[in-house]
Amino acid sequence: MKIRTGLSSMAYQIKEKIKICQKLKFNHIEVGIDNLEDWDYLYHNKDEFTKNDISIGIHMPMELNTCDPITRANEFWLDYFHENYKKGKTLNVKYYNLHLGYGIENKVKKNRIDYLNNTISFLLKILNNVDDVDIYIENTYSKNGDLINLGNKVADFEYLFKNVTKYNLGFCYDTGHNLINKDNYLSRLSDNVRLVHLSDNDGNDDLHLGLSEDGLLTEKDIIDILEIKNNKYLVFEMNTEYINESFDLYKKISEK
C-alpha cells in the first residue's frame, strides 16, 4: 500500500505547512480543528491542496469526550462531530482522528468497561451515518489525577475493535504517547493501524520532538512502523524545526 506522508498543522499554520509539503514533496496534512471557524483557513487554501495533491485529515480536539457518561454532554460532542463532518465535505477530508476521552479517576477505575461502552455507542452513531471517510481512534497517555484518559492501554482498543467491526474504523498509533504510557500496540493491533503519528520525547512529557539517532524512539521502532501492512498515512507530528532532519533520518532507515 502506498503511504501518504505528511505533517501535522493547526489551522492557522496551514500556509506555512503547505510550503513545507512542497519542499519535501509531502502529500498529506493532518489539521487540528478546535472551533468551526478554523475551517475558514482551509477553505481559503482549497486550490493549493488540489494543485499540490495534498490530502487532508482532521485531528479532533482532545476535549471531545467519546466516553462521556452525561447524556446531554455526549449528545453535544456528537453534534460537534457532525458539524465538522459537514464542513469537511467540500474539502474531501479523508479521515477524522479521535481520542477516546476522559473521566473522573475513581469512576473510570471502577467502571472502565462502562466508559468504553459509551465510546462504542458514540462510534456506532457516527459510523452508521458516515461511510465516505475513515474514523481513527488514537492511543494516548494518562498521568493520573482527578481526571484520567482512556485509550492509554492496548486492551481498551482490543475491546473496541472487537465490538465495532465497521470497515472504516481504524487505529492511530502515536509513538510519542506510547513512549509515556508504553504498551504493545503494534504487535496486538497491527492489522488495525491506518495512521501513524511520528514524534519523540523524554518519556515524561509529550514534547513533539524530532527523530534522532540517540532518541527514545529507536531505529527498531521506526523499522517496526515501516513494516505495518495496512497503514495509509504517516504524519510527522512534531515541531516545525525538527521536520527536515527527522525526514532525512527516516529516509535513511527506510532505505537500509
Coordinates of N, CA and C in Angstrom, one line a residue:
M1 N 0.8 -1.2 0.0 CA 0.0 0.0 0.0 C 0.9 1.3 0.0
K2 N 0.5 2.2 -0.9 CA 1.3 3.4 -0.9 C 0.9 4.4 0.2
I3 N 1.8 4.7 1.1 CA 1.5 5.5 2.2 C 1.6 7.0 1.9
R4 N 0.7 7.8 2.3 CA 0.8 9.2 2.1 C 1.5 9.8 3.3
T5 N 2.5 10.6 3.1 CA 3.4 11.1 4.1 C 3.1 12.6 4.3
G6 N 3.1 13.1 5.5 CA 2.8 14.5 5.7 C 3.1 15.0 7.1
L7 N 2.5 16.1 7.4 CA 2.7 16.9 8.6 C 1.5 17.1 9.4
S8 N 1.7 17.5 10.6 CA 0.5 18.0 11.4 C 0.5 19.5 11.4
S9 N -0.6 20.1 11.6 CA -0.7 21.5 11.5 C -2.0 22.0 12.3
M10 N -1.8 23.1 12.9 CA -3.0 23.8 13.4 C -3.6 24.6 12.2
A11 N -4.9 24.9 12.2 CA -5.5 25.5 11.0 C -4.8 26.8 10.6
Y12 N -4.4 27.6 11.6 CA -3.8 28.9 11.3 C -2.4 28.8 10.7
Q13 N -1.8 27.6 10.8 CA -0.4 27.4 10.3 C -0.5 26.9 8.9
I14 N -1.6 26.7 8.2 CA -1.7 25.9 7.1 C -0.9 26.4 5.9
K15 N -0.8 27.7 5.7 CA 0.0 28.2 4.6 C 1.5 27.8 4.7
E16 N 2.0 27.9 5.9 CA 3.4 27.5 6.2 C 3.6 26.0 5.9
K17 N 2.6 25.2 6.4 CA 2.8 23.8 6.2 C 2.6 23.3 4.8
I18 N 1.8 24.0 4.0 CA 1.8 23.7 2.6 C 3.1 23.9 1.9
K19 N 3.8 25.0 2.3 CA 5.1 25.3 1.7 C 6.1 24.2 2.0
I20 N 6.0 23.7 3.3 CA 7.0 22.6 3.7 C 6.7 21.4 2.9
C21 N 5.4 21.1 2.7 CA 5.0 19.9 1.8 C 5.5 20.1 0.4
Q22 N 5.5 21.3 -0.1 CA 6.0 21.5 -1.5 C 7.5 21.2 -1.5
K23 N 8.2 21.7 -0.5 CA 9.7 21.5 -0.5 C 10.1 20.0 -0.3
L24 N 9.4 19.3 0.6 CA 9.8 17.9 0.9 C 9.0 16.9 0.0
K25 N 8.1 17.4 -0.8 CA 7.3 16.5 -1.7 C 6.4 15.6 -0.8
F26 N 5.9 16.2 0.3 CA 4.9 15.5 1.1 C 3.5 15.7 0.5
N27 N 2.6 14.8 0.8 CA 1.3 14.9 0.1 C 0.1 14.7 1.1
H28 N 0.3 15.1 2.3 CA -0.8 15.0 3.3 C -0.5 16.0 4.5
I29 N -1.6 16.5 5.0 CA -1.6 17.4 6.2 C -2.7 17.0 7.1
E30 N -2.4 16.7 8.3 CA -3.4 16.5 9.4 C -3.6 17.8 10.1
V31 N -4.8 18.3 10.1 CA -5.1 19.6 10.6 C -5.9 19.5 12.0
G32 N -5.4 20.2 13.0 CA -6.1 20.2 14.2 C -7.2 21.3 14.2
I33 N -8.4 20.9 14.4 CA -9.5 21.8 14.4 C -10.1 21.9 15.9
D34 N -10.2 23.1 16.3 CA -10.8 23.3 17.7 C -12.2 24.0 17.5
N35 N -12.3 25.1 16.7 CA -13.5 25.8 16.5 C -14.0 25.7 15.1
L36 N -15.2 25.8 14.9 CA -15.7 25.7 13.5 C -15.2 26.8 12.6
E37 N -14.8 27.9 13.2 CA -14.3 29.0 12.4 C -12.9 28.6 11.8
D38 N -12.2 27.6 12.4 CA -10.9 27.2 11.9 C -11.0 26.7 10.5
W39 N -12.2 26.2 10.1 CA -12.3 25.7 8.7 C -12.0 26.8 7.6
D40 N -12.3 28.0 8.0 CA -12.0 29.1 7.0 C -10.6 29.1 6.5
Y41 N -9.6 28.8 7.4 CA -8.2 28.7 6.9 C -8.1 27.7 5.8
L42 N -8.8 26.6 5.9 CA -8.7 25.5 4.9 C -9.4 25.9 3.7
Y43 N -10.6 26.5 3.8 CA -11.3 26.9 2.6 C -10.5 27.9 1.8
H44 N -9.8 28.8 2.4 CA -9.0 29.8 1.7 C -7.8 29.2 1.0
N45 N -7.5 28.0 1.3 CA -6.3 27.3 0.6 C -6.7 26.1 -0.1
K46 N -8.0 26.0 -0.4 CA -8.5 24.8 -1.1 C -7.8 24.5 -2.4
D47 N -7.5 25.6 -3.2 CA -6.9 25.4 -4.5 C -5.4 24.9 -4.3
E48 N -4.8 25.3 -3.3 CA -3.4 24.9 -3.0 C -3.4 23.4 -2.7
F49 N -4.3 22.9 -1.9 CA -4.4 21.5 -1.6 C -4.5 20.7 -2.9
T50 N -5.4 21.1 -3.8 CA -5.7 20.4 -5.1 C -4.4 20.5 -6.0
K51 N -3.9 21.7 -6.1 CA -2.7 21.8 -7.0 C -1.5 21.0 -6.6
N52 N -1.3 20.8 -5.3 CA -0.2 20.1 -4.8 C -0.5 18.6 -4.4
D53 N -1.7 18.2 -4.8 CA -2.1 16.8 -4.4 C -1.9 16.5 -2.9
I54 N -2.4 17.4 -2.1 CA -2.3 17.2 -0.7 C -3.6 16.8 -0.1
S55 N -3.6 15.6 0.5 CA -4.9 15.1 1.1 C -4.9 15.7 2.5
I56 N -6.2 15.7 3.1 CA -6.4 16.3 4.4 C -7.0 15.3 5.4
G57 N -6.4 15.2 6.5 CA -7.1 14.5 7.7 C -7.3 15.6 8.8
I58 N -8.3 15.3 9.6 CA -8.7 16.2 10.7 C -8.4 15.5 12.0
H59 N -7.7 16.3 12.9 CA -7.4 15.8 14.3 C -8.4 16.6 15.1
M60 N -9.4 15.9 15.7 CA -10.4 16.5 16.5 C -9.8 16.8 17.9
P61 N -10.3 17.8 18.6 CA -9.6 18.2 19.9 C -9.7 17.2 21.0
M62 N -8.7 17.2 21.8 CA -8.7 16.2 23.0 C -9.9 16.4 23.9
E63 N -10.5 17.6 23.9 CA -11.6 17.9 24.8 C -12.8 17.1 24.4
L64 N -12.9 16.7 23.1 CA -14.0 15.8 22.6 C -14.0 14.5 23.4
N65 N -15.1 14.2 24.1 CA -15.1 13.1 25.1 C -16.1 12.0 24.6
T66 N -15.6 11.0 23.9 CA -16.4 10.0 23.3 C -17.1 9.1 24.4
C67 N -16.5 9.1 25.6 CA -17.0 8.2 26.6 C -17.8 8.9 27.7
D68 N -18.1 10.1 27.5 CA -18.8 11.0 28.5 C -20.1 10.3 29.0
P69 N -20.2 10.1 30.3 CA -21.4 9.4 30.8 C -22.6 10.3 30.9
I70 N -22.4 11.6 30.8 CA -23.5 12.6 30.9 C -24.2 12.7 29.5
T71 N -25.4 12.2 29.4 CA -26.1 12.1 28.1 C -26.1 13.4 27.3
R72 N -26.4 14.5 28.0 CA -26.5 15.8 27.2 C -25.1 16.2 26.7
A73 N -24.1 15.9 27.5 CA -22.7 16.2 27.0 C -22.4 15.3 25.9
N74 N -22.7 14.1 25.9 CA -22.4 13.1 24.9 C -23.1 13.6 23.6
E75 N -24.3 14.0 23.7 CA -25.1 14.5 22.5 C -24.4 15.7 21.9
F76 N -23.9 16.6 22.8 CA -23.2 17.8 22.3 C -22.0 17.4 21.5
W77 N -21.2 16.4 22.0 CA -20.0 16.0 21.2 C -20.3 15.4 19.9
L78 N -21.5 14.6 19.9 CA -21.9 14.1 18.6 C -22.3 15.1 17.6
D79 N -23.0 16.1 18.1 CA -23.4 17.3 17.2 C -22.2 18.0 16.7
Y80 N -21.2 18.2 17.6 CA -20.0 18.9 17.3 C -19.2 18.1 16.2
F81 N -19.2 16.8 16.3 CA -18.5 16.0 15.3 C -19.2 16.2 13.9
H82 N -20.5 16.1 13.9 CA -21.3 16.1 12.7 C -21.2 17.5 12.0
E83 N -21.1 18.6 12.8 CA -20.9 19.9 12.3 C -19.6 20.0 11.5
N84 N -18.5 19.4 12.1 CA -17.2 19.4 11.5 C -17.2 18.5 10.2
Y85 N -17.9 17.4 10.3 CA -18.0 16.5 9.2 C -18.6 17.2 8.0
K86 N -19.7 18.0 8.2 CA -20.3 18.7 7.1 C -19.4 19.7 6.6
K87 N -18.6 20.4 7.5 CA -17.6 21.4 7.0 C -16.6 20.8 6.1
G88 N -16.2 19.5 6.3 CA -15.1 18.9 5.6 C -15.6 18.3 4.3
K89 N -16.9 18.2 4.0 CA -17.3 17.5 2.8 C -16.7 18.2 1.5
T90 N -16.7 19.5 1.5 CA -16.2 20.1 0.2 C -14.7 20.1 0.1
L91 N -14.0 19.6 1.1 CA -12.6 19.6 1.1 C -12.1 18.1 0.9
N92 N -13.0 17.2 0.7 CA -12.7 15.8 0.6 C -11.8 15.3 1.7
V93 N -12.1 15.6 2.9 CA -11.4 15.1 4.1 C -11.4 13.6 4.1
K94 N -10.2 13.0 4.3 CA -10.0 11.6 4.3 C -10.4 10.9 5.6
Y95 N -10.1 11.5 6.7 CA -10.4 10.9 8.0 C -10.6 11.9 9.1
Y96 N -11.2 11.4 10.1 CA -11.3 12.2 11.4 C -10.6 11.4 12.5
N97 N -9.7 11.9 13.2 CA -9.0 11.2 14.2 C -9.4 11.7 15.6
L98 N -9.8 10.7 16.5 CA -10.4 11.0 17.8 C -9.6 10.3 18.9
H99 N -9.6 11.0 20.1 CA -9.2 10.3 21.3 C -10.4 9.7 21.9
L100 N -10.2 8.7 22.8 CA -11.3 8.1 23.5 C -12.0 8.9 24.5
G101 N -11.3 9.8 25.1 CA -11.9 10.7 26.1 C -11.4 10.4 27.5
Y102 N -12.1 10.9 28.5 CA -11.6 11.0 29.9 C -12.7 11.0 30.9
G103 N -12.4 10.7 32.1 CA -13.4 10.7 33.2 C -12.8 10.9 34.5
I104 N -13.6 11.0 35.5 CA -13.2 11.1 36.9 C -12.5 9.8 37.3
E105 N -11.3 10.0 37.9 CA -10.4 8.8 38.2 C -11.1 7.7 38.8
N106 N -11.7 7.9 40.0 CA -12.3 6.7 40.7 C -13.4 6.1 40.0
K107 N -14.2 6.9 39.2 CA -15.3 6.3 38.4 C -14.8 5.5 37.2
V108 N -13.7 6.0 36.6 CA -13.2 5.2 35.5 C -12.6 3.9 36.0
K109 N -11.8 4.0 37.1 CA -11.2 2.7 37.6 C -12.2 1.7 38.0
K110 N -13.4 2.1 38.5 CA -14.4 1.2 38.9 C -15.3 0.7 37.7
N111 N -15.4 1.5 36.7 CA -16.4 1.3 35.6 C -15.8 1.4 34.2
R112 N -14.5 1.0 34.0 CA -13.9 1.3 32.8 C -14.6 0.7 31.6
I113 N -15.2 -0.5 31.7 CA -15.9 -1.1 30.6 C -17.2 -0.3 30.3
D114 N -17.8 0.3 31.3 CA -19.0 1.2 31.0 C -18.6 2.4 30.2
Y115 N -17.4 2.9 30.5 CA -16.9 4.1 29.8 C -16.6 3.7 28.3
L116 N -16.0 2.5 28.2 CA -15.7 2.0 26.8 C -16.9 1.7 26.0
N117 N -18.0 1.3 26.7 CA -19.2 1.0 26.1 C -19.9 2.4 25.6
N118 N -19.6 3.4 26.4 CA -20.1 4.7 25.9 C -19.4 5.1 24.6
T119 N -18.1 4.8 24.5 CA -17.4 5.1 23.3 C -17.9 4.3 22.1
I120 N -18.2 3.0 22.4 CA -18.7 2.1 21.4 C -20.0 2.7 20.8
S121 N -20.9 3.1 21.7 CA -22.1 3.8 21.3 C -21.9 5.0 20.5
F122 N -20.9 5.8 20.9 CA -20.6 7.1 20.2 C -20.1 6.8 18.8
L123 N -19.2 5.8 18.7 CA -18.6 5.5 17.4 C -19.6 4.9 16.4
L124 N -20.5 4.1 16.9 CA -21.5 3.5 16.1 C -22.5 4.5 15.6
K125 N -22.8 5.5 16.4 CA -23.7 6.6 15.9 C -23.1 7.4 14.8
I126 N -21.7 7.5 14.9 CA -21.0 8.2 13.8 C -21.0 7.2 12.5
L127 N -20.5 6.0 12.8 CA -20.1 5.1 11.6 C -21.4 4.7 10.9
N128 N -22.5 4.6 11.6 CA -23.7 4.2 10.9 C -24.3 5.3 10.0
N129 N -23.7 6.5 10.1 CA -24.2 7.6 9.3 C -23.1 8.2 8.4
V130 N -21.9 7.7 8.6 CA -20.8 8.2 7.8 C -20.0 7.1 7.2
D131 N -20.0 7.0 5.9 CA -19.4 5.9 5.2 C -18.4 6.4 4.1
D132 N -18.2 7.7 4.0 CA -17.3 8.2 3.0 C -16.0 8.7 3.5
V133 N -15.8 8.6 4.8 CA -14.5 8.9 5.4 C -14.1 7.8 6.4
D134 N -12.8 7.8 6.8 CA -12.4 6.9 7.9 C -12.5 7.6 9.2
I135 N -12.7 6.8 10.3 CA -12.7 7.3 11.6 C -11.5 6.6 12.3
Y136 N -10.6 7.3 12.9 CA -9.5 6.7 13.6 C -9.5 7.0 15.1
I137 N -9.1 6.1 15.9 CA -9.1 6.3 17.3 C -7.6 6.1 17.8
E138 N -7.1 7.0 18.6 CA -5.7 7.2 18.9 C -5.3 6.8 20.3
N139 N -4.2 6.1 20.4 CA -3.7 5.8 21.8 C -3.2 7.1 22.4
T140 N -3.4 7.3 23.7 CA -2.9 8.4 24.4 C -2.2 8.0 25.6
Y141 N -2.1 8.9 26.6 CA -1.4 8.6 27.9 C -2.1 9.2 29.0
S142 N -1.9 8.8 30.2 CA -2.6 9.3 31.4 C -1.6 9.4 32.5
K143 N -1.5 10.5 33.2 CA -0.6 10.7 34.3 C -1.3 10.6 35.7
N144 N -2.6 10.2 35.6 CA -3.4 10.1 36.8 C -3.7 11.5 37.3
G145 N -4.5 11.6 38.3 CA -5.0 12.9 38.8 C -6.5 12.8 38.9
D146 N -7.2 13.9 39.1 CA -8.7 13.9 39.3 C -9.4 13.4 38.0
L147 N -8.8 13.8 36.8 CA -9.3 13.3 35.5 C -8.2 12.4 34.9
I148 N -8.7 11.3 34.3 CA -7.7 10.4 33.7 C -8.2 10.1 32.3
N149 N -7.3 9.8 31.3 CA -7.6 9.5 30.0 C -7.9 8.0 29.8
L150 N -8.8 7.6 29.0 CA -8.9 6.2 28.5 C -8.1 6.2 27.2
G151 N -7.8 5.0 26.7 CA -7.0 4.8 25.5 C -5.6 4.8 25.7
N152 N -5.1 4.6 27.0 CA -3.7 4.5 27.3 C -3.3 3.1 27.5
K153 N -4.2 2.1 27.1 CA -3.9 0.7 27.2 C -4.4 0.0 26.0
V154 N -3.6 -0.9 25.5 CA -4.0 -1.6 24.3 C -5.3 -2.4 24.5
A155 N -5.5 -2.8 25.7 CA -6.8 -3.6 25.9 C -8.0 -2.8 25.6
D156 N -7.9 -1.5 25.8 CA -9.1 -0.6 25.5 C -9.4 -0.7 24.0
F157 N -8.4 -0.7 23.2 CA -8.7 -0.7 21.8 C -9.1 -2.1 21.3
E158 N -8.5 -3.2 21.9 CA -8.9 -4.5 21.5 C -10.4 -4.7 21.8
Y159 N -10.9 -4.2 22.9 CA -12.3 -4.3 23.3 C -13.1 -3.5 22.3
L160 N -12.7 -2.3 21.9 CA -13.4 -1.5 20.9 C -13.5 -2.2 19.5
F161 N -12.4 -2.7 19.1 CA -12.4 -3.3 17.7 C -13.1 -4.6 17.7
K162 N -13.2 -5.3 18.8 CA -14.0 -6.5 18.9 C -15.5 -6.2 18.8
N163 N -15.9 -5.0 19.3 CA -17.3 -4.7 19.4 C -17.7 -3.7 18.3
V164 N -16.8 -3.1 17.6 CA -17.1 -2.3 16.4 C -16.3 -2.8 15.2
T165 N -17.0 -3.4 14.3 CA -16.3 -4.0 13.2 C -16.5 -3.3 11.9
K166 N -16.8 -2.0 11.9 CA -17.0 -1.3 10.7 C -15.7 -1.2 9.9
Y167 N -15.8 -1.3 8.6 CA -14.6 -1.3 7.7 C -13.8 0.0 7.8
N168 N -14.5 1.2 8.1 CA -13.8 2.4 8.1 C -13.4 2.9 9.5
L169 N -13.4 2.0 10.4 CA -12.8 2.3 11.7 C -11.4 1.8 11.8
G170 N -10.4 2.7 12.1 CA -9.0 2.2 12.2 C -8.3 2.8 13.4
F171 N -7.1 2.4 13.6 CA -6.3 2.8 14.8 C -5.2 3.8 14.4
C172 N -5.0 4.8 15.2 CA -3.9 5.8 15.0 C -2.9 5.5 16.1
Y173 N -1.7 5.1 15.7 CA -0.6 4.8 16.6 C 0.2 6.0 16.8
D174 N 0.2 6.5 18.0 CA 1.0 7.7 18.3 C 2.3 7.3 19.0
T175 N 3.5 7.5 18.4 CA 4.7 7.0 19.0 C 5.1 7.8 20.3
G176 N 4.8 9.1 20.3 CA 5.1 9.9 21.4 C 4.3 9.5 22.6
H177 N 3.0 9.3 22.4 CA 2.2 8.8 23.5 C 2.6 7.5 24.1
N178 N 3.0 6.6 23.2 CA 3.4 5.3 23.6 C 4.7 5.3 24.4
L179 N 5.6 6.3 24.2 CA 6.8 6.5 25.0 C 6.5 6.8 26.4
I180 N 5.3 7.5 26.6 CA 4.9 7.9 28.0 C 4.2 6.8 28.7
N181 N 3.2 6.2 28.0 CA 2.5 5.0 28.6 C 2.7 3.9 27.6
K182 N 3.7 3.1 27.8 CA 4.1 2.0 26.8 C 3.1 0.8 26.9
D183 N 2.8 0.3 25.7 CA 2.1 -0.9 25.6 C 2.4 -1.5 24.2
N184 N 2.0 -2.8 24.0 CA 2.5 -3.4 22.8 C 1.4 -3.3 21.7
Y185 N 1.1 -2.1 21.3 CA 0.1 -1.8 20.3 C 0.4 -2.4 18.9
L186 N 1.6 -2.3 18.5 CA 1.9 -2.8 17.1 C 1.8 -4.3 17.0
S187 N 2.2 -5.0 18.1 CA 2.1 -6.5 18.0 C 0.6 -7.0 18.1
R188 N -0.2 -6.2 18.8 CA -1.6 -6.7 19.0 C -2.6 -6.0 18.2
L189 N -2.3 -4.9 17.6 CA -3.2 -4.1 16.8 C -2.7 -3.8 15.4
S190 N -1.7 -4.6 14.9 CA -1.1 -4.2 13.6 C -2.0 -4.2 12.5
D191 N -3.0 -5.1 12.5 CA -4.0 -5.1 11.4 C -4.9 -3.9 11.3
N192 N -5.0 -3.2 12.5 CA -6.0 -2.1 12.6 C -5.3 -0.7 12.3
V193 N -4.0 -0.7 12.2 CA -3.3 0.6 12.1 C -3.5 1.1 10.7
R194 N -4.0 2.4 10.7 CA -4.2 3.1 9.4 C -3.4 4.4 9.4
L195 N -3.0 4.9 10.6 CA -2.4 6.2 10.7 C -1.3 6.1 11.8
V196 N -0.2 6.7 11.5 CA 0.9 6.8 12.5 C 1.3 8.2 12.7
H197 N 1.4 8.6 14.0 CA 1.9 9.9 14.4 C 3.3 9.7 14.9
L198 N 4.3 10.4 14.2 CA 5.7 10.1 14.5 C 6.3 11.3 15.3
S199 N 6.8 11.0 16.5 CA 7.5 12.1 17.2 C 8.2 11.4 18.4
D200 N 9.1 12.1 19.0 CA 9.9 11.6 20.1 C 9.7 12.5 21.3
N201 N 10.1 12.1 22.5 CA 10.0 12.9 23.7 C 11.0 12.3 24.8
D202 N 10.8 12.8 26.0 CA 11.7 12.4 27.1 C 11.1 11.2 27.9
G203 N 10.0 10.7 27.5 CA 9.3 9.6 28.3 C 8.4 10.1 29.3
N204 N 8.4 11.4 29.5 CA 7.5 12.0 30.6 C 6.5 13.0 30.0
D205 N 6.9 13.8 29.1 CA 6.0 14.8 28.5 C 5.9 14.7 27.0
D206 N 4.8 15.0 26.4 CA 4.5 14.9 25.0 C 5.1 16.1 24.3
L207 N 6.4 16.1 24.1 CA 7.2 17.3 23.6 C 7.2 17.5 22.1
H208 N 6.7 16.5 21.4 CA 6.7 16.5 19.9 C 8.1 16.9 19.4
L209 N 9.1 16.1 19.9 CA 10.5 16.3 19.4 C 10.7 15.5 18.1
G210 N 11.7 15.8 17.4 CA 12.1 15.1 16.1 C 12.8 13.8 16.4
L211 N 13.0 13.1 15.3 CA 13.8 11.9 15.4 C 15.3 12.2 15.5
S212 N 16.0 11.3 16.2 CA 17.4 11.4 16.3 C 18.0 10.1 16.6
E213 N 19.3 9.9 16.3 CA 19.9 8.6 16.5 C 20.0 8.2 18.0
D214 N 20.0 9.2 18.9 CA 20.1 8.9 20.3 C 18.8 9.1 21.0
G215 N 17.7 9.2 20.3 CA 16.4 9.5 20.9 C 15.8 8.2 21.6
L216 N 14.7 8.4 22.3 CA 14.0 7.3 22.9 C 13.3 6.4 21.8
L217 N 12.9 7.1 20.8 CA 12.3 6.3 19.7 C 13.4 5.8 18.8
T218 N 13.6 4.5 18.8 CA 14.8 3.9 18.3 C 14.6 3.5 16.8
E219 N 15.7 3.2 16.2 CA 15.7 2.7 14.8 C 14.8 1.5 14.7
K220 N 14.9 0.6 15.7 CA 14.0 -0.6 15.6 C 12.5 -0.2 15.7
D221 N 12.2 0.8 16.4 CA 10.8 1.3 16.5 C 10.3 1.8 15.1
I222 N 11.2 2.5 14.4 CA 10.9 3.0 13.1 C 10.8 1.9 12.1
I223 N 11.6 0.9 12.2 CA 11.5 -0.3 11.3 C 10.2 -1.0 11.5
D224 N 9.8 -1.1 12.8 CA 8.5 -1.7 13.1 C 7.4 -1.0 12.4
I225 N 7.4 0.3 12.4 CA 6.4 1.2 11.8 C 6.4 1.0 10.3
L226 N 7.6 0.9 9.7 CA 7.7 0.7 8.2 C 7.1 -0.7 7.8
E227 N 7.1 -1.6 8.7 CA 6.6 -3.0 8.4 C 5.1 -3.1 8.6
I228 N 4.4 -2.1 9.0 CA 2.9 -2.1 9.2 C 2.3 -2.3 7.8
K229 N 1.5 -3.3 7.6 CA 1.0 -3.7 6.3 C -0.2 -2.8 5.8
N230 N -1.1 -2.4 6.7 CA -2.3 -1.7 6.3 C -2.3 -0.2 6.5
N231 N -1.1 0.4 6.9 CA -1.1 1.8 7.2 C -1.3 2.6 6.0
K232 N -2.0 3.7 6.1 CA -2.3 4.6 5.0 C -1.6 6.0 5.1
Y233 N -1.3 6.4 6.3 CA -0.8 7.8 6.5 C 0.3 7.8 7.5
L234 N 1.3 8.5 7.2 CA 2.4 8.7 8.2 C 2.5 10.2 8.4
V235 N 2.3 10.7 9.6 CA 2.3 12.1 9.9 C 3.5 12.5 10.9
F236 N 4.4 13.3 10.4 CA 5.4 13.9 11.3 C 4.8 14.9 12.2
E237 N 4.4 14.4 13.4 CA 3.6 15.2 14.3 C 4.7 15.8 15.3
M238 N 5.4 16.8 14.8 CA 6.5 17.4 15.6 C 6.6 18.9 15.3
N239 N 7.3 19.5 16.2 CA 7.6 21.0 16.0 C 8.3 21.2 14.6
T240 N 8.0 22.3 14.0 CA 8.5 22.5 12.6 C 10.0 22.4 12.4
E241 N 10.7 22.9 13.5 CA 12.2 22.9 13.3 C 12.8 21.6 13.2
Y242 N 12.1 20.5 13.6 CA 12.6 19.1 13.6 C 12.3 18.4 12.3
I243 N 11.5 18.9 11.4 CA 10.9 18.1 10.3 C 12.0 17.7 9.3
N244 N 12.8 18.6 8.9 CA 13.8 18.3 7.8 C 14.8 17.2 8.3
E245 N 15.4 17.4 9.5 CA 16.3 16.4 10.0 C 15.6 15.0 10.2
S246 N 14.4 15.1 10.7 CA 13.7 13.8 11.0 C 13.4 13.1 9.8
F247 N 13.0 13.8 8.7 CA 12.7 13.1 7.5 C 13.9 12.5 6.8
D248 N 15.0 13.2 7.0 CA 16.3 12.6 6.5 C 16.6 11.3 7.2
L249 N 16.5 11.3 8.5 CA 16.8 10.1 9.2 C 15.8 9.0 8.9
Y250 N 14.5 9.3 8.8 CA 13.5 8.4 8.4 C 13.8 7.7 7.1
K251 N 14.2 8.5 6.1 CA 14.5 8.0 4.8 C 15.8 7.1 4.8
K252 N 16.7 7.5 5.6 CA 18.0 6.7 5.8 C 17.7 5.3 6.3
I253 N 16.8 5.3 7.3 CA 16.4 4.0 7.9 C 15.6 3.2 6.9
S254 N 14.7 3.8 6.2 CA 13.8 3.1 5.3 C 14.5 2.5 4.1
E255 N 15.6 3.1 3.8 CA 16.4 2.7 2.6 C 17.4 1.6 2.9
K256 N 17.6 1.2 4.2 CA 18.5 0.2 4.6 C 18.1 -1.2 4.1

